XYZ file of C-alpha atoms in Angstrom:
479
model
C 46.119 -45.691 -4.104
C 44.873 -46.069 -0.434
C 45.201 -43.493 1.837
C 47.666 -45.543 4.336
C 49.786 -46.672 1.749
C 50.282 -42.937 0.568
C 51.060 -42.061 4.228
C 53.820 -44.672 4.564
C 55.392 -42.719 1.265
C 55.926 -39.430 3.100
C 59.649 -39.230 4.346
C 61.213 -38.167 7.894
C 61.583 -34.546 6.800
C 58.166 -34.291 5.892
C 56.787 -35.223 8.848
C 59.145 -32.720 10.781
C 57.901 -29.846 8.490
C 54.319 -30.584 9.640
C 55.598 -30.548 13.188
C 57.633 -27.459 12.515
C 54.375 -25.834 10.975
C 52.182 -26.667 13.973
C 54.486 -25.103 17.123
C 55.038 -22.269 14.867
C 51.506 -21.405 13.925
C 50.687 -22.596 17.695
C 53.169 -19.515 18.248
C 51.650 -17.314 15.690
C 47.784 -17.479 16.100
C 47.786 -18.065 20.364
C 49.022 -14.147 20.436
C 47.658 -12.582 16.915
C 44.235 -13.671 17.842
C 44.535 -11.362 21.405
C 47.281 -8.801 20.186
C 44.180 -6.103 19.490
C 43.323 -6.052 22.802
C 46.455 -5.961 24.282
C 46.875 -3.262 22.027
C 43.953 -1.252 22.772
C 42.954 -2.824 26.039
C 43.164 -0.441 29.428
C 46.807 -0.235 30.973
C 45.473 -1.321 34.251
C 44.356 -4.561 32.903
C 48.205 -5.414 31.749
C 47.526 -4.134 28.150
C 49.224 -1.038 26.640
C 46.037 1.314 26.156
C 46.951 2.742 22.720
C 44.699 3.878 20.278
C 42.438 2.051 17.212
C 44.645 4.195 15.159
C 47.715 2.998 16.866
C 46.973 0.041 16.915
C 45.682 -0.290 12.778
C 49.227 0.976 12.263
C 51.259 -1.858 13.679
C 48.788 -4.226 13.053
C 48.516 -3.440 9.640
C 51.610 -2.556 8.622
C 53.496 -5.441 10.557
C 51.038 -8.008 8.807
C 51.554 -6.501 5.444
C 55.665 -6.849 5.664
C 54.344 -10.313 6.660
C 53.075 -11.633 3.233
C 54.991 -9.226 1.130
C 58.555 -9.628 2.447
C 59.055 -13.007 1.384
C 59.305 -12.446 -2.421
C 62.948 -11.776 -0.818
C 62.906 -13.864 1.721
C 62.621 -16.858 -0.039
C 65.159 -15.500 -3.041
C 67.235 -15.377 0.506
C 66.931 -19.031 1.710
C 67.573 -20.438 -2.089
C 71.108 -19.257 -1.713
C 71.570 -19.261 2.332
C 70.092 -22.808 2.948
C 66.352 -23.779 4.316
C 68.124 -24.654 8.093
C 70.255 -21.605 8.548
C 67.261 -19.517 7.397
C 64.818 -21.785 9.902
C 67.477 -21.028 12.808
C 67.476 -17.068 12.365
C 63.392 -17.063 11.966
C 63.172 -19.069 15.352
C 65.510 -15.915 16.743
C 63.958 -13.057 15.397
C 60.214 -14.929 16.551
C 61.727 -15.657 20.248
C 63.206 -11.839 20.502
C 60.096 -10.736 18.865
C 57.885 -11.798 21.352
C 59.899 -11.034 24.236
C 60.201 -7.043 22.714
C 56.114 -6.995 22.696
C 56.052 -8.461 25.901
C 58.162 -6.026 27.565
C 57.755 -3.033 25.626
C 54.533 -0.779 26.424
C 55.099 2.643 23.917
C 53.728 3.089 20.550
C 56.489 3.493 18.742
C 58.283 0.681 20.259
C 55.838 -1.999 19.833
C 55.533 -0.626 16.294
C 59.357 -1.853 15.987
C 59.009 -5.026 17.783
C 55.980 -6.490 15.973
C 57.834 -5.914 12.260
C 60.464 -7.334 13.742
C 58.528 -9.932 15.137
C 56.760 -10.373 11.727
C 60.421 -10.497 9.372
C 60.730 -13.870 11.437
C 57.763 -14.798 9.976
C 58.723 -13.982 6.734
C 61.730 -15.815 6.708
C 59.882 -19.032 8.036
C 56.679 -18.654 5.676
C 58.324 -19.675 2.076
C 60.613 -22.390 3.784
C 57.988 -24.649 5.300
C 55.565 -24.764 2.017
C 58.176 -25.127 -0.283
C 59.561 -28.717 2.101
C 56.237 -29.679 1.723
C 56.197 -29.556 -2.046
C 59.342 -30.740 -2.308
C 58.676 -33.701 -0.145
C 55.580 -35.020 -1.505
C 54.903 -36.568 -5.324
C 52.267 -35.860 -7.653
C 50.600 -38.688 -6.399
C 51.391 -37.519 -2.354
C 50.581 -33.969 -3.069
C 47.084 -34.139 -2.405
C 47.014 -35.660 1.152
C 49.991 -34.155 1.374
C 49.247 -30.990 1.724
C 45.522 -31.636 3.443
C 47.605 -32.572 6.203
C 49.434 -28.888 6.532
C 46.428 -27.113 6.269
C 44.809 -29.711 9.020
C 47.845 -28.717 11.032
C 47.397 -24.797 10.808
C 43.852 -25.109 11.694
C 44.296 -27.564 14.601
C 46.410 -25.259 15.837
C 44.455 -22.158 14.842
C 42.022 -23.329 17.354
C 44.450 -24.274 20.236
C 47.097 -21.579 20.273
C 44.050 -18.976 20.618
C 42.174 -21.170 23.428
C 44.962 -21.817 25.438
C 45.798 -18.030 25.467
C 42.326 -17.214 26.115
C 42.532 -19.254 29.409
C 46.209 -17.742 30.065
C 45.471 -14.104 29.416
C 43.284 -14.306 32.351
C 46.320 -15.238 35.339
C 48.884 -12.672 33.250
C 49.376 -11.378 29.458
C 53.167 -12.241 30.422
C 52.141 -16.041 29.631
C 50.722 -15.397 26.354
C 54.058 -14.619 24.790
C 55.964 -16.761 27.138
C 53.720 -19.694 25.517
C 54.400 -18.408 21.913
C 58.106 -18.081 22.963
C 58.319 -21.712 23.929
C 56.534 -23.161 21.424
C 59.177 -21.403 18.997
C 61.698 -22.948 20.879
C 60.383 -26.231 20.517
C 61.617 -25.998 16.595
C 65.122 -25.441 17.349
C 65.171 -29.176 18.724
C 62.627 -30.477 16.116
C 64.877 -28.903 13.539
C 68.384 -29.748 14.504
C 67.714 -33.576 14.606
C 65.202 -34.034 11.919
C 64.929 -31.571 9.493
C 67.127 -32.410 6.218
C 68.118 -29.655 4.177
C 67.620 -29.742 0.734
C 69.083 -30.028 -2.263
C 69.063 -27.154 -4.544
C 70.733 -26.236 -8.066
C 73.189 -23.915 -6.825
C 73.992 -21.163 -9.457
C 76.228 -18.831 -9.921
C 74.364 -15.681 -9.086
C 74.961 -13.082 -6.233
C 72.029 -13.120 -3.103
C 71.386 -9.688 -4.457
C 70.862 -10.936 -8.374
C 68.549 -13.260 -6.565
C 66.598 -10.916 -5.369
C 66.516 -8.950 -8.482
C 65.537 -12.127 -10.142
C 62.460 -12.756 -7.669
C 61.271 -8.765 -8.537
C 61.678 -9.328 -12.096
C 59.666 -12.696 -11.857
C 56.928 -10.508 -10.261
C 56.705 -7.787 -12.815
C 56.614 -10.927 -15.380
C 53.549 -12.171 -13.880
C 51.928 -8.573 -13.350
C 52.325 -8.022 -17.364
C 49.046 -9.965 -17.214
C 46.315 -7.202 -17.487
C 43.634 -9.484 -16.365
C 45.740 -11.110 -13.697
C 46.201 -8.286 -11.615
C 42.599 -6.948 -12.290
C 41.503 -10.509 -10.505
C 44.325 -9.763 -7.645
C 43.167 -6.255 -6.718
C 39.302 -7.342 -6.359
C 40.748 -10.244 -3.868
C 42.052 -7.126 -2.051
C 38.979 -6.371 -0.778
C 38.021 -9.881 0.056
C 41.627 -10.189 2.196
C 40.388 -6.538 3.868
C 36.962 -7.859 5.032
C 38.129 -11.367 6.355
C 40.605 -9.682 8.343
C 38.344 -8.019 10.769
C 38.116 -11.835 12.119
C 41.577 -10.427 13.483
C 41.576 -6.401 13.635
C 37.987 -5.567 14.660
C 35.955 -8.506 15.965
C 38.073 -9.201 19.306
C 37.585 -5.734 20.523
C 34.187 -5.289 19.072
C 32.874 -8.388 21.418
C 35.047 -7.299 24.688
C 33.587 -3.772 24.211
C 30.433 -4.650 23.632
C 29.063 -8.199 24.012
C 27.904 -10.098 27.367
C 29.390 -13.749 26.544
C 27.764 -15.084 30.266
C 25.344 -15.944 28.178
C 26.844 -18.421 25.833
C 28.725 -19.374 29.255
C 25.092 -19.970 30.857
C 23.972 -22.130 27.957
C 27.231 -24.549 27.421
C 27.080 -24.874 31.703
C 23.342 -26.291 31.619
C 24.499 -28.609 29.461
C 28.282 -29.612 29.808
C 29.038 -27.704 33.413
C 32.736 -29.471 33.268
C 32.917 -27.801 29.966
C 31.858 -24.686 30.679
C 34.203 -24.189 34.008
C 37.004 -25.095 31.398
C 36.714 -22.938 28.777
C 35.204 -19.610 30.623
C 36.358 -17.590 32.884
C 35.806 -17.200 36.841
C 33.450 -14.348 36.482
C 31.384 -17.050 34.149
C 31.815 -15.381 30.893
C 33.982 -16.699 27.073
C 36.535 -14.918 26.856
C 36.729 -13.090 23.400
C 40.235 -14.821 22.312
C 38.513 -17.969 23.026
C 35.472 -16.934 21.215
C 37.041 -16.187 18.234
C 39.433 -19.666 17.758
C 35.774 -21.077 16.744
C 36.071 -20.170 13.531
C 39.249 -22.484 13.235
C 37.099 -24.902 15.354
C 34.586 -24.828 12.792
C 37.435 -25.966 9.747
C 38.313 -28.581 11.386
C 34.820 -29.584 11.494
C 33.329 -28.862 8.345
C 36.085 -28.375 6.021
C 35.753 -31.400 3.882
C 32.025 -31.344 3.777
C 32.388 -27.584 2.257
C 35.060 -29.004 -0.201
C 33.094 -31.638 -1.362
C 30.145 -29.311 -1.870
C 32.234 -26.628 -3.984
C 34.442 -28.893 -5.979
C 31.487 -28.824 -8.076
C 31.652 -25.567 -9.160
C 33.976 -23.297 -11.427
C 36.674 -21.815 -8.466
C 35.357 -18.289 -9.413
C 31.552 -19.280 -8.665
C 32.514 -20.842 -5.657
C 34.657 -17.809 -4.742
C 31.634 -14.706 -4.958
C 29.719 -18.098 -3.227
C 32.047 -17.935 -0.800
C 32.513 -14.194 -0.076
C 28.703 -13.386 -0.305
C 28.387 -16.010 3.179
C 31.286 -14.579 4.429
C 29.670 -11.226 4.348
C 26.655 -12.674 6.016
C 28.832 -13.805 8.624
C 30.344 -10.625 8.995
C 26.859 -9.310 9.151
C 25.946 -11.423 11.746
C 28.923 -10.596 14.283
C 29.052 -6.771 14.087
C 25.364 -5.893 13.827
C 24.290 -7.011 17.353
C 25.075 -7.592 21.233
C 23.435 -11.703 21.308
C 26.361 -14.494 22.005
C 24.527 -17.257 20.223
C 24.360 -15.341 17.218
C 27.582 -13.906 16.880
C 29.009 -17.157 17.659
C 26.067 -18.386 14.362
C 27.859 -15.444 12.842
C 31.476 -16.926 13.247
C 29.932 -20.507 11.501
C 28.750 -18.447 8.669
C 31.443 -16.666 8.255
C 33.936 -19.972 8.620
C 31.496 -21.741 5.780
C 32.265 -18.471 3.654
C 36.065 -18.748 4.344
C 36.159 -22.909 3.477
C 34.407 -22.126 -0.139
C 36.479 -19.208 -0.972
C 39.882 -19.045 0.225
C 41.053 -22.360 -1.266
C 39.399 -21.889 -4.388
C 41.663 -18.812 -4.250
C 44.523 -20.921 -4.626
C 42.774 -23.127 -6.785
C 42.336 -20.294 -9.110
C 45.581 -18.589 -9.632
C 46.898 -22.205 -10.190
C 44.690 -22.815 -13.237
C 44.723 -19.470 -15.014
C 49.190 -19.620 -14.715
C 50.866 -20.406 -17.713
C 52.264 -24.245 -16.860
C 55.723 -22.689 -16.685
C 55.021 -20.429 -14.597
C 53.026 -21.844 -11.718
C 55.408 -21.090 -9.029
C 55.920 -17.439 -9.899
C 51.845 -17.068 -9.879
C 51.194 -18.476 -6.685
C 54.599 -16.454 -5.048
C 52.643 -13.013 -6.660
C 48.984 -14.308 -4.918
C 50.488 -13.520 -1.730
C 50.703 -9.868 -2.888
C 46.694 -9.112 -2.577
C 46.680 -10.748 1.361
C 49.410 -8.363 2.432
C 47.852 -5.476 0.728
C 44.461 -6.094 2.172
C 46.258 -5.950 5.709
C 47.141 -3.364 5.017
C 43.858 -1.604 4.061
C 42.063 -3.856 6.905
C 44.551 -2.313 9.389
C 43.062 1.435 8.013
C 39.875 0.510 7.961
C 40.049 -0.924 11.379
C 41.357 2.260 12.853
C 39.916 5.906 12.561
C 37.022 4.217 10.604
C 36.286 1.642 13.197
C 37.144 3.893 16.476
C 34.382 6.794 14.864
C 31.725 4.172 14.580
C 32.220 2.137 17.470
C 35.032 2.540 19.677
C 33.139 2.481 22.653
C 35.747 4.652 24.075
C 35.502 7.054 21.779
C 31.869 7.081 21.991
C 31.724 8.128 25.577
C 33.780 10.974 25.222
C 31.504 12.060 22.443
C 28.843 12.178 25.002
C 30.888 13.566 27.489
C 32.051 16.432 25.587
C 28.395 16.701 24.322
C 26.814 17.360 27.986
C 30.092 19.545 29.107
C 31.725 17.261 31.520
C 34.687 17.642 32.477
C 36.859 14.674 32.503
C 40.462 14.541 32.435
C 42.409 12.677 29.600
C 43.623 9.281 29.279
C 47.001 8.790 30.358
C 49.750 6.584 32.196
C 47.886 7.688 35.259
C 44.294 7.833 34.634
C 43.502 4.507 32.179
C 40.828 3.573 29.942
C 39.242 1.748 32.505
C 39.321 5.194 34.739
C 38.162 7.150 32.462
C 34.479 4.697 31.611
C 34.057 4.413 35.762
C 34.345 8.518 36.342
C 32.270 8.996 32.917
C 29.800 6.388 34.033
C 29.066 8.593 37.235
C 29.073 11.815 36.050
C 26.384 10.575 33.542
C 24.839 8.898 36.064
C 24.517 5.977 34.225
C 26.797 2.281 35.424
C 27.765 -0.673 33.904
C 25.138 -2.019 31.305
C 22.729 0.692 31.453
C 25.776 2.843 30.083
C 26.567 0.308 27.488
C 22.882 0.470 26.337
C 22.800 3.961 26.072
C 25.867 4.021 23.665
C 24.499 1.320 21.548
C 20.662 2.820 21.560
C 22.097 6.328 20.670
C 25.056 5.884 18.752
C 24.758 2.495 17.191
C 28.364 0.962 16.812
C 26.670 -2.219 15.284
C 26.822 0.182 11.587
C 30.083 -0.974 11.427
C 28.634 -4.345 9.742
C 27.380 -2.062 6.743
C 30.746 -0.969 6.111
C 33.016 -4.932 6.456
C 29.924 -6.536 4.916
C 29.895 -4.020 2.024
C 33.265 -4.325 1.262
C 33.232 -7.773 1.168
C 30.027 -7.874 -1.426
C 31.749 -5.163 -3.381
C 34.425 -8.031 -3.998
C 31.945 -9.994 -5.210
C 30.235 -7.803 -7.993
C 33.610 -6.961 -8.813
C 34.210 -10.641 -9.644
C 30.795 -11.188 -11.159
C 31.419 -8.748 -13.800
C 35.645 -9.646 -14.234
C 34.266 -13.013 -15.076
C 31.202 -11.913 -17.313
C 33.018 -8.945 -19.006
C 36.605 -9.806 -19.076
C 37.054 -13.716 -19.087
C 34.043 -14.126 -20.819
C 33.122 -17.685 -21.758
């Protein structure tokens, strides 16, 4: 069957799920991709100025609730309807990111990004299910090609439109995100069908109890749950793309150079995508690895299909730990932005071979329950990324952290961060007292103290993954 005559199958409601998908993860990615540095980014700068521990805490835990919450949430839209349930994710999003836009303690933010991230959970089971139920066994295929090509389109826009907005105010981050949400109300309300489901007779809390059962069902499987526990460290070393990396390059990379080399050769470009000062900004920098799906997704597919989905996943991981390698272990644009590419190759041959995976090994009855329990090892490696990203990360190198190691070192006396004396304070009064500005500062840290060893750690844990696979598939699936 041709590929236009399978696009003329897909109904109205399809289309509007797409749609739905793309404002949403427009939403979703244009403020996750910066919320570490507003996070931990100096108060005078319009960020909040909390800690790497803080911020691994609401990070982590937000993201975990995320993928784990909706095992219920989806139990919850079976019985409420998909539209009602769309409606009060839209809420909860818009409120969300109005509460992280206008709160600025800890403990606060802590509430409004869960909150912020239940709306998520609502809206995450609804969307993939209309697509399923929407397309054919024949329409599947391109069917769903298209909603991934939608999350990564807008993977790479949401993030690059916030990099260039983050600059005038943070305030228009989340005011883009809010809109965007808002869009779906209208998208919704007019063209979104709701469907039909078997109604039974059950209670919304036997439903519930049903979808936990169904879980523990599928976890009976010894050698299931070995494979989703390795694939826990895999979900904890690709999310440093999200936890680590932003504030590793805004701490300690010098982007005017890959702002240099795009102006020699596209200045039009260059002046659009960089900043006045004539630097990438880091939110910007990082949408490339979306940038680089879009690109080279199929080619990577075509390349893999050829091998068994667990080859292809230690494949897959091993480059992605290169990658990782690559943009933690040094201070050169050009190859932390080779670094991203490697580390985007990694994530094309693994992650949907992931999928491809748990779909083959689950009894045929049981598909749907298999693929509802894969979500399980992504929230609890955001979970352990959020840790790892925290104390771990801010010991190695916070830069931050690092000067007031040195400060306390020599016996200079330096009053604390607070409301009143930032972040940004603090490096300018420790940067005279050591006699030592700007770069020269920056090279000291990195010379003495070496904050790029934080590769060993993300890249190890990611190659740990793959031994751990090597010898599940020679020692416990055997041939």
């Amino acid at each position: 069957m041709g590929f236009i005559s399978v696009i003329k199958k897909y109904n109205t409601t399809f289309w509007a799920s797409n749609v739905i998908e793309l404002f949403e993860r427009w939403a979703w990615y244009g403020f996750y991709m910066a919320f570490a540095l507003y996070l931990v980014n100096s108060k005078d700068t319009g960020a909040l100025g909390l800690s790497q521990a803080q911020k691994s805490i609401i990070m982590g835990t937000g993201s975990m609730l995320l993928y784990f919450l909706p095992v219920i949430t989806g139990a919850i839209a079976d019985k409420i309807g998909y539209k009602r349930i769309l409606y009060l994710a839209f809420a909860l999003y818009i409120s969300g990111f109005y509460m992280i836009k206008t709160f600025d303690t800890f403990g606060w933010m802590f509430f409004a990004f869960v909150w912020t991230c239940v709306g998520g959970a609502f809206f995450k089971p609804i969307i993939s299910a209309m697509i399923s139920r929407n397309t054919t066994d024949e329409t599947s295929s391109i069917g769903f090609g298209i909603f991934y090509m939608m999350v990564n389109i807008v993977g790479f826009i949401g993030p690059f439109i916030a990099g260039v907005l983050m600059q005038k105010s943070w305030d228009y981050v989340f005011y883009m995100s809010m809109i965007t949400v808002g869009v779906n109300y209208v998208i919704t309300f007019f063209f979104f069908s709701e469907p039909k489901i078997k109604n039974d007779n059950n209670s919304l809390a036997k439903n519930i109890a049903n979808a936990f059962v169904s879980i523990g069902i599928a976890l009976k499987n010894w050698k299931f749950v070995m494979f989703l526990l390795i694939m826990v460290l895999f979900w904890t070393a690709f999310n440093q793309l999200y936890y680590s990396f932003p504030i590793f390059v805004e701490q300690w990379v010098d982007t005017s150079v890959l702002y240099n080399g795009i102006y020699k050769v596209w200045p039009w470009l260059a002046k659009s995508i960089g900043t006045e000062s004539g630097t990438i900004t880091t939110v910007t920098l990082t949408s490339m690895d979306s940038f680089f799906i879009i690109l080279f997704q199929l080619i990577v597919s075509a390349f893999v299909m050829r091998f068994r989905p667990l080859a292809a996943m230690m494949g897959g991981i091993l480059i992605l730990a290169g990658g990782l390698g690559l943009m933690f272990s040094n201070q050169s644009g050009w190859l932390i932005l080779l670094g991203i590419l490697v580390f985007g190759i990694g994530e094309m041959a693994s992650s949907p071979k992931f999928t491809e995976y748990v779909g083959r090994i689950a009894p045929s009855d049981q598909k749907a329950l298999y693929m509802g329990t894969s979500f399980l090892p992504v929230a609890a490696g955001h979970q352990l990324a959020g840790w790892l990203s925290g104390d771990i990360y801010e010991k190695i190198a916070d830069k931050i952290y690092l000067i007031q190691l040195e400060v306390a070192k020599r016996g200079i006396s330096i009053p604390e961060i607070s409301e009143e004396f930032t972040k940004n304070d603090y490096v300018q009064m420790a940067s005279q007292k050591l006699g030592m500005e700007g770069s020269v500062l920056d090279n000291f840290l990195w010379t003495n103290y070496h904050p790029s060893n934080i590769w060993i750690i993300y890249s190890g844990v990611a190659v740990s993954a793959v031994v751990l696979l090597w010898l599940y598939d020679r020692f416990v699936i055997g041939k």
